[in-house]
mmCIF file of C-alpha atoms (C1' of nucleotides) in Angstrom:
data_model
loop_
_atom_site.group_PDB
_atom_site.id
_atom_site.type_symbol
_atom_site.label_atom_id
_atom_site.label_comp_id
_atom_site.label_asym_id
_atom_site.label_seq_id
_atom_site.Cartn_x
_atom_site.Cartn_y
_atom_site.Cartn_z
ATOM 1 C CA MET A 1 44.725 -68.133 35.201
ATOM 2 C CA PRO A 2 45.287 -71.766 35.570
ATOM 3 C CA GLU A 3 44.435 -74.229 32.865
ATOM 4 C CA LEU A 4 44.464 -78.001 33.163
ATOM 5 C CA PRO A 5 48.216 -78.545 33.740
ATOM 6 C CA GLU A 6 48.360 -75.871 36.433
ATOM 7 C CA VAL A 7 45.222 -77.212 38.145
ATOM 8 C CA GLU A 8 46.583 -80.764 37.938
ATOM 9 C CA THR A 9 49.814 -79.602 39.604
ATOM 10 C CA ILE A 10 47.819 -77.928 42.384
ATOM 11 C CA VAL A 11 45.653 -81.028 42.900
ATOM 12 C CA ARG A 12 48.770 -83.182 43.237
ATOM 13 C CA GLY A 13 50.086 -80.774 45.852
ATOM 14 C CA LEU A 14 46.816 -80.893 47.776
ATOM 15 C CA ASN A 15 46.761 -84.692 47.676
ATOM 16 C CA ARG A 16 50.267 -84.737 49.146
ATOM 17 C CA GLY A 17 49.085 -82.971 52.309
ATOM 18 C CA LEU A 18 45.361 -83.067 52.878
ATOM 19 C CA PRO A 19 43.851 -86.569 52.683
ATOM 20 C CA GLY A 20 43.085 -87.843 56.173
ATOM 21 C CA ARG A 21 43.256 -84.345 57.682
ATOM 22 C CA ARG A 22 40.313 -82.928 59.604
ATOM 23 C CA VAL A 23 39.003 -79.370 59.152
ATOM 24 C CA LEU A 24 39.403 -77.548 62.473
ATOM 25 C CA SER A 25 38.047 -74.176 61.399
ATOM 26 C CA LEU A 26 37.161 -72.116 58.388
ATOM 27 C CA ASP A 27 37.829 -68.405 57.956
ATOM 28 C CA LEU A 28 35.743 -66.972 55.128
ATOM 29 C CA ARG A 29 37.289 -63.527 54.766
ATOM 30 C CA PHE A 30 35.405 -62.633 51.582
ATOM 31 C CA PRO A 31 32.066 -64.481 51.365
ATOM 32 C CA GLY A 32 31.565 -63.223 47.809
ATOM 33 C CA ILE A 33 33.637 -66.156 46.512
ATOM 34 C CA VAL A 34 30.932 -68.611 47.579
ATOM 35 C CA ARG A 35 28.342 -69.555 44.980
ATOM 36 C CA GLY A 36 25.047 -70.504 46.528
ATOM 37 C CA SER A 37 24.445 -70.639 50.257
ATOM 38 C CA VAL A 38 27.341 -69.412 52.415
ATOM 39 C CA GLU A 39 25.929 -71.337 55.380
ATOM 40 C CA GLY A 40 25.716 -74.466 53.245
ATOM 41 C CA PHE A 41 29.355 -74.012 52.334
ATOM 42 C CA ARG A 42 30.446 -73.623 55.952
ATOM 43 C CA SER A 43 28.534 -76.658 57.108
ATOM 44 C CA ALA A 44 29.801 -78.774 54.207
ATOM 45 C CA LEU A 45 33.347 -78.401 55.521
ATOM 46 C CA ALA A 46 32.937 -77.844 59.267
ATOM 47 C CA GLY A 47 34.461 -80.780 61.114
ATOM 48 C CA ALA A 48 34.845 -82.792 57.920
ATOM 49 C CA ARG A 49 37.725 -85.054 57.011
ATOM 50 C CA VAL A 50 39.341 -84.725 53.574
ATOM 51 C CA ASP A 51 39.250 -88.026 51.707
ATOM 52 C CA LYS A 52 40.912 -86.953 48.465
ATOM 53 C CA ILE A 53 40.989 -84.226 45.858
ATOM 54 C CA ASP A 54 39.955 -84.927 42.275
ATOM 55 C CA ARG A 55 40.028 -82.770 39.165
ATOM 56 C CA HIS A 56 37.849 -82.482 36.104
ATOM 57 C CA GLY A 57 39.070 -79.938 33.580
ATOM 58 C CA LYS A 58 39.852 -76.821 35.610
ATOM 59 C CA SER A 59 37.548 -77.782 38.482
ATOM 60 C CA ILE A 60 39.077 -78.930 41.779
ATOM 61 C CA LEU A 61 36.814 -81.399 43.574
ATOM 62 C CA LEU A 62 37.387 -81.827 47.288
ATOM 63 C CA ARG A 63 35.730 -84.972 48.654
ATOM 64 C CA PRO A 64 34.960 -84.713 52.360
ATOM 65 C CA SER A 65 33.456 -87.223 54.765
ATOM 66 C CA ASP A 66 32.614 -87.652 58.444
ATOM 67 C CA GLU A 67 31.734 -90.496 60.857
ATOM 68 C CA LYS A 68 28.400 -90.915 59.110
ATOM 69 C CA GLY A 69 29.859 -91.262 55.622
ATOM 70 C CA SER A 70 30.660 -89.083 52.660
ATOM 71 C CA ARG A 71 29.619 -85.436 52.474
ATOM 72 C CA PRO A 72 28.784 -83.392 49.362
ATOM 73 C CA THR A 73 31.733 -82.506 47.135
ATOM 74 C CA VAL A 74 33.174 -78.992 47.391
ATOM 75 C CA ARG A 75 34.244 -77.495 44.081
ATOM 76 C CA PHE A 76 36.955 -74.855 43.691
ATOM 77 C CA HIS A 77 37.421 -72.881 40.493
ATOM 78 C CA LEU A 78 40.446 -70.620 40.290
ATOM 79 C CA GLY A 79 39.220 -68.252 37.597
ATOM 80 C CA MET A 80 42.023 -66.171 36.174
ATOM 81 C CA THR A 81 44.254 -65.435 39.178
ATOM 82 C CA GLY A 82 43.207 -67.936 41.841
ATOM 83 C CA GLN A 83 45.806 -69.706 43.989
ATOM 84 C CA LEU A 84 45.528 -72.524 46.539
ATOM 85 C CA LEU A 85 48.457 -72.446 48.921
ATOM 86 C CA LEU A 86 49.513 -74.786 51.712
ATOM 87 C CA VAL A 87 51.370 -72.596 54.184
ATOM 88 C CA ARG A 88 52.324 -72.712 57.839
ATOM 89 C CA ALA A 89 49.508 -71.278 59.934
ATOM 90 C CA ASP A 90 51.867 -68.760 61.543
ATOM 91 C CA ALA A 91 52.872 -67.227 58.205
ATOM 92 C CA PRO A 92 51.481 -63.747 57.468
ATOM 93 C CA VAL A 93 48.266 -63.714 55.469
ATOM 94 C CA ALA A 94 48.865 -62.317 51.986
ATOM 95 C CA SER A 95 46.590 -59.769 50.285
ATOM 96 C CA HIS A 96 43.500 -61.067 48.452
ATOM 97 C CA THR A 97 43.239 -64.122 50.700
ATOM 98 C CA HIS A 98 39.528 -64.943 50.707
ATOM 99 C CA LEU A 99 39.352 -68.293 52.476
ATOM 100 C CA VAL A 100 41.506 -70.073 55.052
ATOM 101 C CA LEU A 101 40.959 -73.712 56.061
ATOM 102 C CA ARG A 102 42.772 -74.881 59.203
ATOM 103 C CA PHE A 103 43.499 -78.570 59.671
ATOM 104 C CA ASP A 104 44.882 -80.782 62.407
ATOM 105 C CA GLU A 105 48.403 -80.006 61.226
ATOM 106 C CA GLU A 106 50.778 -77.058 60.942
ATOM 107 C CA ARG A 107 49.891 -76.070 57.419
ATOM 108 C CA GLU A 108 46.623 -74.453 56.412
ATOM 109 C CA LEU A 109 44.984 -74.082 53.005
ATOM 110 C CA ARG A 110 44.602 -70.530 51.713
ATOM 111 C CA PHE A 111 42.591 -69.478 48.699
ATOM 112 C CA ARG A 112 43.843 -66.232 47.169
ATOM 113 C CA ASP A 113 42.400 -64.549 44.129
ATOM 114 C CA MET A 114 43.403 -61.051 43.118
ATOM 115 C CA ARG A 115 40.744 -60.578 40.454
ATOM 116 C CA ARG A 116 38.034 -62.569 42.237
ATOM 117 C CA PHE A 117 36.930 -64.412 39.124
ATOM 118 C CA GLY A 118 37.299 -67.688 40.993
ATOM 119 C CA TRP A 119 34.670 -69.294 43.217
ATOM 120 C CA VAL A 120 33.836 -72.161 45.551
ATOM 121 C CA GLU A 121 30.584 -74.088 45.794
ATOM 122 C CA VAL A 122 28.996 -77.163 47.285
ATOM 123 C CA LEU A 123 27.857 -79.594 44.620
ATOM 124 C CA GLU A 124 24.419 -81.108 44.875
ATOM 125 C CA ALA A 125 24.843 -84.808 44.241
ATOM 126 C CA ALA A 126 22.010 -84.864 41.730
ATOM 127 C CA ARG A 127 23.170 -82.042 39.456
ATOM 128 C CA PRO A 128 25.918 -83.015 37.008
ATOM 129 C CA LEU A 129 28.833 -80.708 36.159
ATOM 130 C CA ARG A 130 28.149 -79.472 32.696
ATOM 131 C CA LEU A 131 31.600 -80.288 31.405
ATOM 132 C CA GLY A 132 32.870 -82.256 28.444
ATOM 133 C CA PRO A 133 35.452 -85.032 28.837
ATOM 134 C CA ASP A 134 38.653 -84.055 30.594
ATOM 135 C CA ALA A 135 41.122 -82.792 27.982
ATOM 136 C CA TRP A 136 43.948 -84.923 29.415
ATOM 137 C CA THR A 137 42.033 -88.165 29.087
ATOM 138 C CA THR A 138 43.923 -91.221 27.854
ATOM 139 C CA ASP A 139 40.773 -91.986 25.862
ATOM 140 C CA ILE A 140 41.815 -90.072 22.754
ATOM 141 C CA ASP A 141 38.903 -91.539 20.837
ATOM 142 C CA GLY A 142 36.510 -90.132 23.456
ATOM 143 C CA LEU A 143 38.021 -86.697 22.853
ATOM 144 C CA PHE A 144 37.653 -87.208 19.134
ATOM 145 C CA GLN A 145 33.987 -88.156 19.529
ATOM 146 C CA ALA A 146 33.322 -85.121 21.730
ATOM 147 C CA LEU A 147 34.622 -82.800 18.999
ATOM 148 C CA ARG A 148 33.472 -84.619 15.887
ATOM 149 C CA GLY A 149 30.468 -83.104 14.140
ATOM 150 C CA ARG A 150 30.511 -79.912 16.221
ATOM 151 C CA ARG A 151 30.233 -76.610 14.441
ATOM 152 C CA GLY A 152 32.139 -73.400 15.091
ATOM 153 C CA MET A 153 35.648 -72.017 14.915
ATOM 154 C CA LEU A 154 38.295 -74.356 16.310
ATOM 155 C CA LYS A 155 39.424 -71.918 18.976
ATOM 156 C CA HIS A 156 35.899 -71.226 20.141
ATOM 157 C CA ALA A 157 35.020 -74.920 20.359
ATOM 158 C CA LEU A 158 38.198 -75.872 22.223
ATOM 159 C CA LEU A 159 37.646 -73.126 24.792
ATOM 160 C CA ASN A 160 34.099 -74.363 25.434
ATOM 161 C CA GLN A 161 34.328 -76.379 28.652
ATOM 162 C CA ALA A 162 31.038 -78.137 27.902
ATOM 163 C CA ILE A 163 32.669 -79.719 24.829
ATOM 164 C CA VAL A 164 36.092 -80.511 26.279
ATOM 165 C CA ALA A 165 37.125 -79.523 29.803
ATOM 166 C CA GLY A 166 40.469 -78.057 30.790
ATOM 167 C CA LEU A 167 41.852 -76.122 27.845
ATOM 168 C CA GLY A 168 42.326 -72.363 28.073
ATOM 169 C CA ASN A 169 43.923 -69.668 26.008
ATOM 170 C CA ILE A 170 47.515 -70.890 26.279
ATOM 171 C CA TYR A 171 47.057 -74.575 25.483
ATOM 172 C CA VAL A 172 44.496 -74.012 22.721
ATOM 173 C CA ASP A 173 47.019 -71.836 20.892
ATOM 174 C CA GLU A 174 49.805 -74.345 21.538
ATOM 175 C CA ALA A 175 47.812 -77.406 20.437
ATOM 176 C CA LEU A 176 46.536 -75.757 17.242
ATOM 177 C CA HIS A 177 50.026 -74.586 16.359
ATOM 178 C CA ARG A 178 51.477 -78.060 16.889
ATOM 179 C CA CYS A 179 49.231 -79.527 14.247
ATOM 180 C CA GLY A 180 49.278 -76.616 11.829
ATOM 181 C CA LEU A 181 45.633 -75.621 12.286
ATOM 182 C CA HIS A 182 44.397 -72.043 12.112
ATOM 183 C CA PRO A 183 42.266 -71.039 15.138
ATOM 184 C CA ARG A 184 39.550 -69.584 12.868
ATOM 185 C CA ARG A 185 39.146 -72.765 10.908
ATOM 186 C CA GLU A 186 35.763 -74.474 10.995
ATOM 187 C CA LEU A 187 35.747 -77.555 13.212
ATOM 188 C CA SER A 188 33.042 -79.426 11.319
ATOM 189 C CA GLY A 189 35.051 -79.216 8.095
ATOM 190 C CA LEU A 190 38.133 -80.950 9.495
ATOM 191 C CA PRO A 191 39.107 -84.290 7.984
ATOM 192 C CA ALA A 192 38.975 -87.052 10.603
ATOM 193 C CA ALA A 193 42.721 -87.597 10.437
ATOM 194 C CA ARG A 194 43.441 -83.965 11.235
ATOM 195 C CA LEU A 195 40.962 -83.998 14.108
ATOM 196 C CA ARG A 196 42.675 -87.090 15.493
ATOM 197 C CA ALA A 197 46.025 -85.357 15.184
ATOM 198 C CA LEU A 198 44.602 -82.402 17.094
ATOM 199 C CA CYS A 199 43.395 -84.684 19.901
ATOM 200 C CA GLY A 200 46.869 -86.202 20.063
ATOM 201 C CA ALA A 201 48.494 -82.770 20.181
ATOM 202 C CA ILE A 202 46.185 -81.723 23.031
ATOM 203 C CA ARG A 203 47.117 -84.807 25.033
ATOM 204 C CA ALA A 204 50.829 -84.284 24.308
ATOM 205 C CA VAL A 205 51.123 -80.598 25.171
ATOM 206 C CA LEU A 206 49.151 -81.000 28.411
ATOM 207 C CA GLY A 207 51.323 -83.934 29.473
ATOM 208 C CA GLU A 208 54.568 -82.117 28.715
ATOM 209 C CA SER A 209 53.423 -79.132 30.733
ATOM 210 C CA ILE A 210 52.230 -81.208 33.691
ATOM 211 C CA ALA A 211 55.638 -82.905 33.731
ATOM 212 C CA VAL A 212 57.294 -79.571 34.555
ATOM 213 C CA GLY A 213 54.598 -78.160 36.814
ATOM 214 C CA GLY A 214 52.586 -76.087 34.327
ATOM 215 C CA THR A 215 53.035 -72.591 32.874
ATOM 216 C CA SER A 216 53.690 -69.534 35.027
ATOM 217 C CA PHE A 217 53.033 -66.599 32.776
ATOM 218 C CA ARG A 218 52.235 -64.116 35.515
ATOM 219 C CA ASN A 219 50.492 -65.177 38.731
ATOM 220 C CA TYR A 220 50.403 -68.936 38.703
ATOM 221 C CA VAL A 221 52.122 -70.806 41.518
ATOM 222 C CA ASP A 222 51.527 -74.286 42.930
ATOM 223 C CA THR A 223 50.533 -75.145 46.513
ATOM 224 C CA GLU A 224 54.137 -74.575 47.656
ATOM 225 C CA GLY A 225 54.331 -71.184 45.972
ATOM 226 C CA SER A 226 56.629 -72.468 43.198
ATOM 227 C CA ARG A 227 56.348 -71.419 39.578
ATOM 228 C CA GLY A 228 55.824 -73.867 36.721
ATOM 229 C CA GLY A 229 58.556 -74.620 34.191
ATOM 230 C CA PHE A 230 56.667 -74.679 30.888
ATOM 231 C CA LYS A 231 56.862 -70.997 29.955
ATOM 232 C CA GLY A 232 60.195 -71.435 28.214
ATOM 233 C CA ARG A 233 58.778 -74.383 26.266
ATOM 234 C CA LEU A 234 55.833 -72.464 24.781
ATOM 235 C CA ARG A 235 56.170 -72.440 21.011
ATOM 236 C CA ILE A 236 53.631 -69.749 20.150
ATOM 237 C CA TYR A 237 51.691 -68.329 23.107
ATOM 238 C CA GLY A 238 52.961 -64.890 24.120
ATOM 239 C CA ARG A 239 55.537 -64.879 21.318
ATOM 240 C CA ALA A 240 54.042 -62.336 18.909
ATOM 241 C CA GLY A 241 56.754 -60.710 16.800
ATOM 242 C CA LEU A 242 59.189 -63.571 17.441
ATOM 243 C CA PRO A 243 60.076 -66.202 14.859
ATOM 244 C CA CYS A 244 58.285 -69.556 14.828
ATOM 245 C CA ALA A 245 60.470 -72.664 14.559
ATOM 246 C CA CYS A 246 59.605 -72.693 10.829
ATOM 247 C CA GLY A 247 61.063 -69.199 10.367
ATOM 248 C CA GLY A 248 57.702 -67.439 9.999
ATOM 249 C CA LEU A 249 56.915 -64.402 12.125
ATOM 250 C CA ILE A 250 54.360 -65.101 14.877
ATOM 251 C CA ARG A 251 51.318 -62.806 14.754
ATOM 252 C CA ARG A 252 48.799 -61.833 17.382
ATOM 253 C CA MET A 253 45.103 -61.510 16.508
ATOM 254 C CA VAL A 254 41.769 -61.706 18.309
ATOM 255 C CA VAL A 255 39.746 -64.896 17.854
ATOM 256 C CA ALA A 256 36.682 -65.782 19.915
ATOM 257 C CA GLY A 257 37.339 -62.603 21.864
ATOM 258 C CA ARG A 258 40.744 -63.776 23.106
ATOM 259 C CA GLY A 259 44.273 -62.744 22.241
ATOM 260 C CA THR A 260 45.460 -65.448 19.849
ATOM 261 C CA HIS A 261 48.879 -66.372 18.505
ATOM 262 C CA VAL A 262 49.355 -67.754 15.027
ATOM 263 C CA CYS A 263 52.219 -68.554 12.705
ATOM 264 C CA PRO A 264 50.949 -67.531 9.262
ATOM 265 C CA ARG A 265 53.415 -69.890 7.649
ATOM 266 C CA CYS A 266 52.626 -73.161 9.366
ATOM 267 C CA GLN A 267 48.983 -72.471 10.268
ATOM 268 C CA ARG A 268 47.165 -71.970 6.969
ATOM 269 C CA PRO A 269 44.250 -69.536 7.228
ATOM 270 C CA PRO A 270 40.839 -71.050 6.405
ATOM 271 C CA ARG A 271 39.703 -70.806 2.820
ATOM 272 C CA SER A 272 35.932 -71.186 3.328
ATOM 273 C CA ALA A 273 33.686 -68.979 1.162
ATOM 274 C CA LYS A 274 32.455 -67.183 4.264
ATOM 275 C CA PHE A 275 35.969 -66.413 5.442
ATOM 276 C CA VAL A 276 37.163 -65.221 2.027
ATOM 277 C CA LEU A 277 34.150 -62.921 1.676
ATOM 278 C CA ARG A 278 34.693 -61.398 5.057
ATOM 279 C CA HIS A 279 38.360 -60.653 4.391
ATOM 280 C CA GLN A 280 38.319 -59.591 0.761
ATOM 281 C CA LYS A 281 38.237 -55.908 1.698
ATOM 282 C CA ASP A 282 41.850 -55.913 2.891
ATOM 283 C "C1'" DG B 1 29.354 -63.801 16.048
ATOM 284 C "C1'" DC B 2 30.523 -59.915 19.093
ATOM 285 C "C1'" DT B 3 30.254 -57.014 23.387
ATOM 286 C "C1'" DT B 4 29.953 -56.420 28.145
ATOM 287 C "C1'" DA B 5 30.517 -57.534 32.827
ATOM 288 C "C1'" DC B 6 32.805 -59.256 36.744
ATOM 289 C "C1'" DC B 7 37.844 -57.491 39.336
ATOM 290 C "C1'" DT B 8 42.796 -55.852 40.219
ATOM 291 C "C1'" DG B 9 47.235 -55.293 38.625
ATOM 292 C "C1'" DT B 10 51.008 -54.455 35.262
ATOM 293 C "C1'" DC B 11 53.112 -52.631 31.359
ATOM 294 C "C1'" DG B 12 54.134 -49.323 27.674
ATOM 295 C "C1'" DC C 1 46.317 -42.815 30.348
ATOM 296 C "C1'" DG C 2 44.698 -47.042 27.654
ATOM 297 C "C1'" DA C 3 45.514 -51.890 26.563
ATOM 298 C "C1'" DC C 4 45.745 -56.185 28.231
ATOM 299 C "C1'" DA C 5 45.798 -60.398 31.362
ATOM 300 C "C1'" DG C 6 45.754 -67.912 32.258
ATOM 301 C "C1'" DG C 7 37.969 -67.490 32.804
ATOM 302 C "C1'" DT C 8 33.136 -67.607 32.549
ATOM 303 C "C1'" DA C 9 28.350 -65.922 31.997
ATOM 304 C "C1'" DA C 10 24.982 -63.186 29.875
ATOM 305 C "C1'" DG C 11 23.346 -59.857 26.656
ATOM 306 C "C1'" DC C 12 21.964 -58.652 22.012
#
DNA sequence: GCTTACCTGTCG
DNA sequence: CGACAGGTAAGC
């Protein structure tokens, strides 16, 4: 579900309420969301104080501590339909609520996930997250370097969290459309200037979405249960059959196994020998 | 590369 | 009823 702007909005909501709060109790209603040891997860949070919540890509990183110092980081990943809600402890518990954290305040943290693609885990300090640079970095040149020289279709590379962390199906389609690049185009063949433009478009579209609380296409809500405002600003995602700003008709196709939206007029299809061969039949 | 699997819900 | 859904991992 949530991509970088939605996760960023959630992290901001968590940081508004949780730092300084102590975990009073933990109700793990569906232990299947825990990766690794369930006991390790319980003890990582039991009695801990929340210092702050960070984000890298789509990963939410809760930093706990106690009297003795900092404790291992707890990572939340929201998968496709995950939600983190701050709600009054006396409010009824909604369906698909898998984890409840109670704090020394009226509101508790609830992790809901209808499809259960999300997870939580305790990070071992030694093992690094295998993620590329955060896609919303101000270091545009770092983004450029992470992508430069890689091989593969643009869409596939941008969805690969180990190359760049935080983009998903919506914002990949939006960023490619903004700079007139076809999702099937080969990354390694891109002129440097066009790759730089792509990095700029990624930064821009993520920032614009964060500014209005992300995109609620179906399930996404922030920690207060509010929907994001970016859906009406999407230029291509979910708009198959509608006209692009250029007047072309937006098409839907499958690229890298994902539903993909393309304007055939402003996103030129690739012209590589391989691509031409494969599509000569039609 | 593509397909499948993990899940539940919604839409046509 | 099948197709599809904001993600990731694993299998040819």
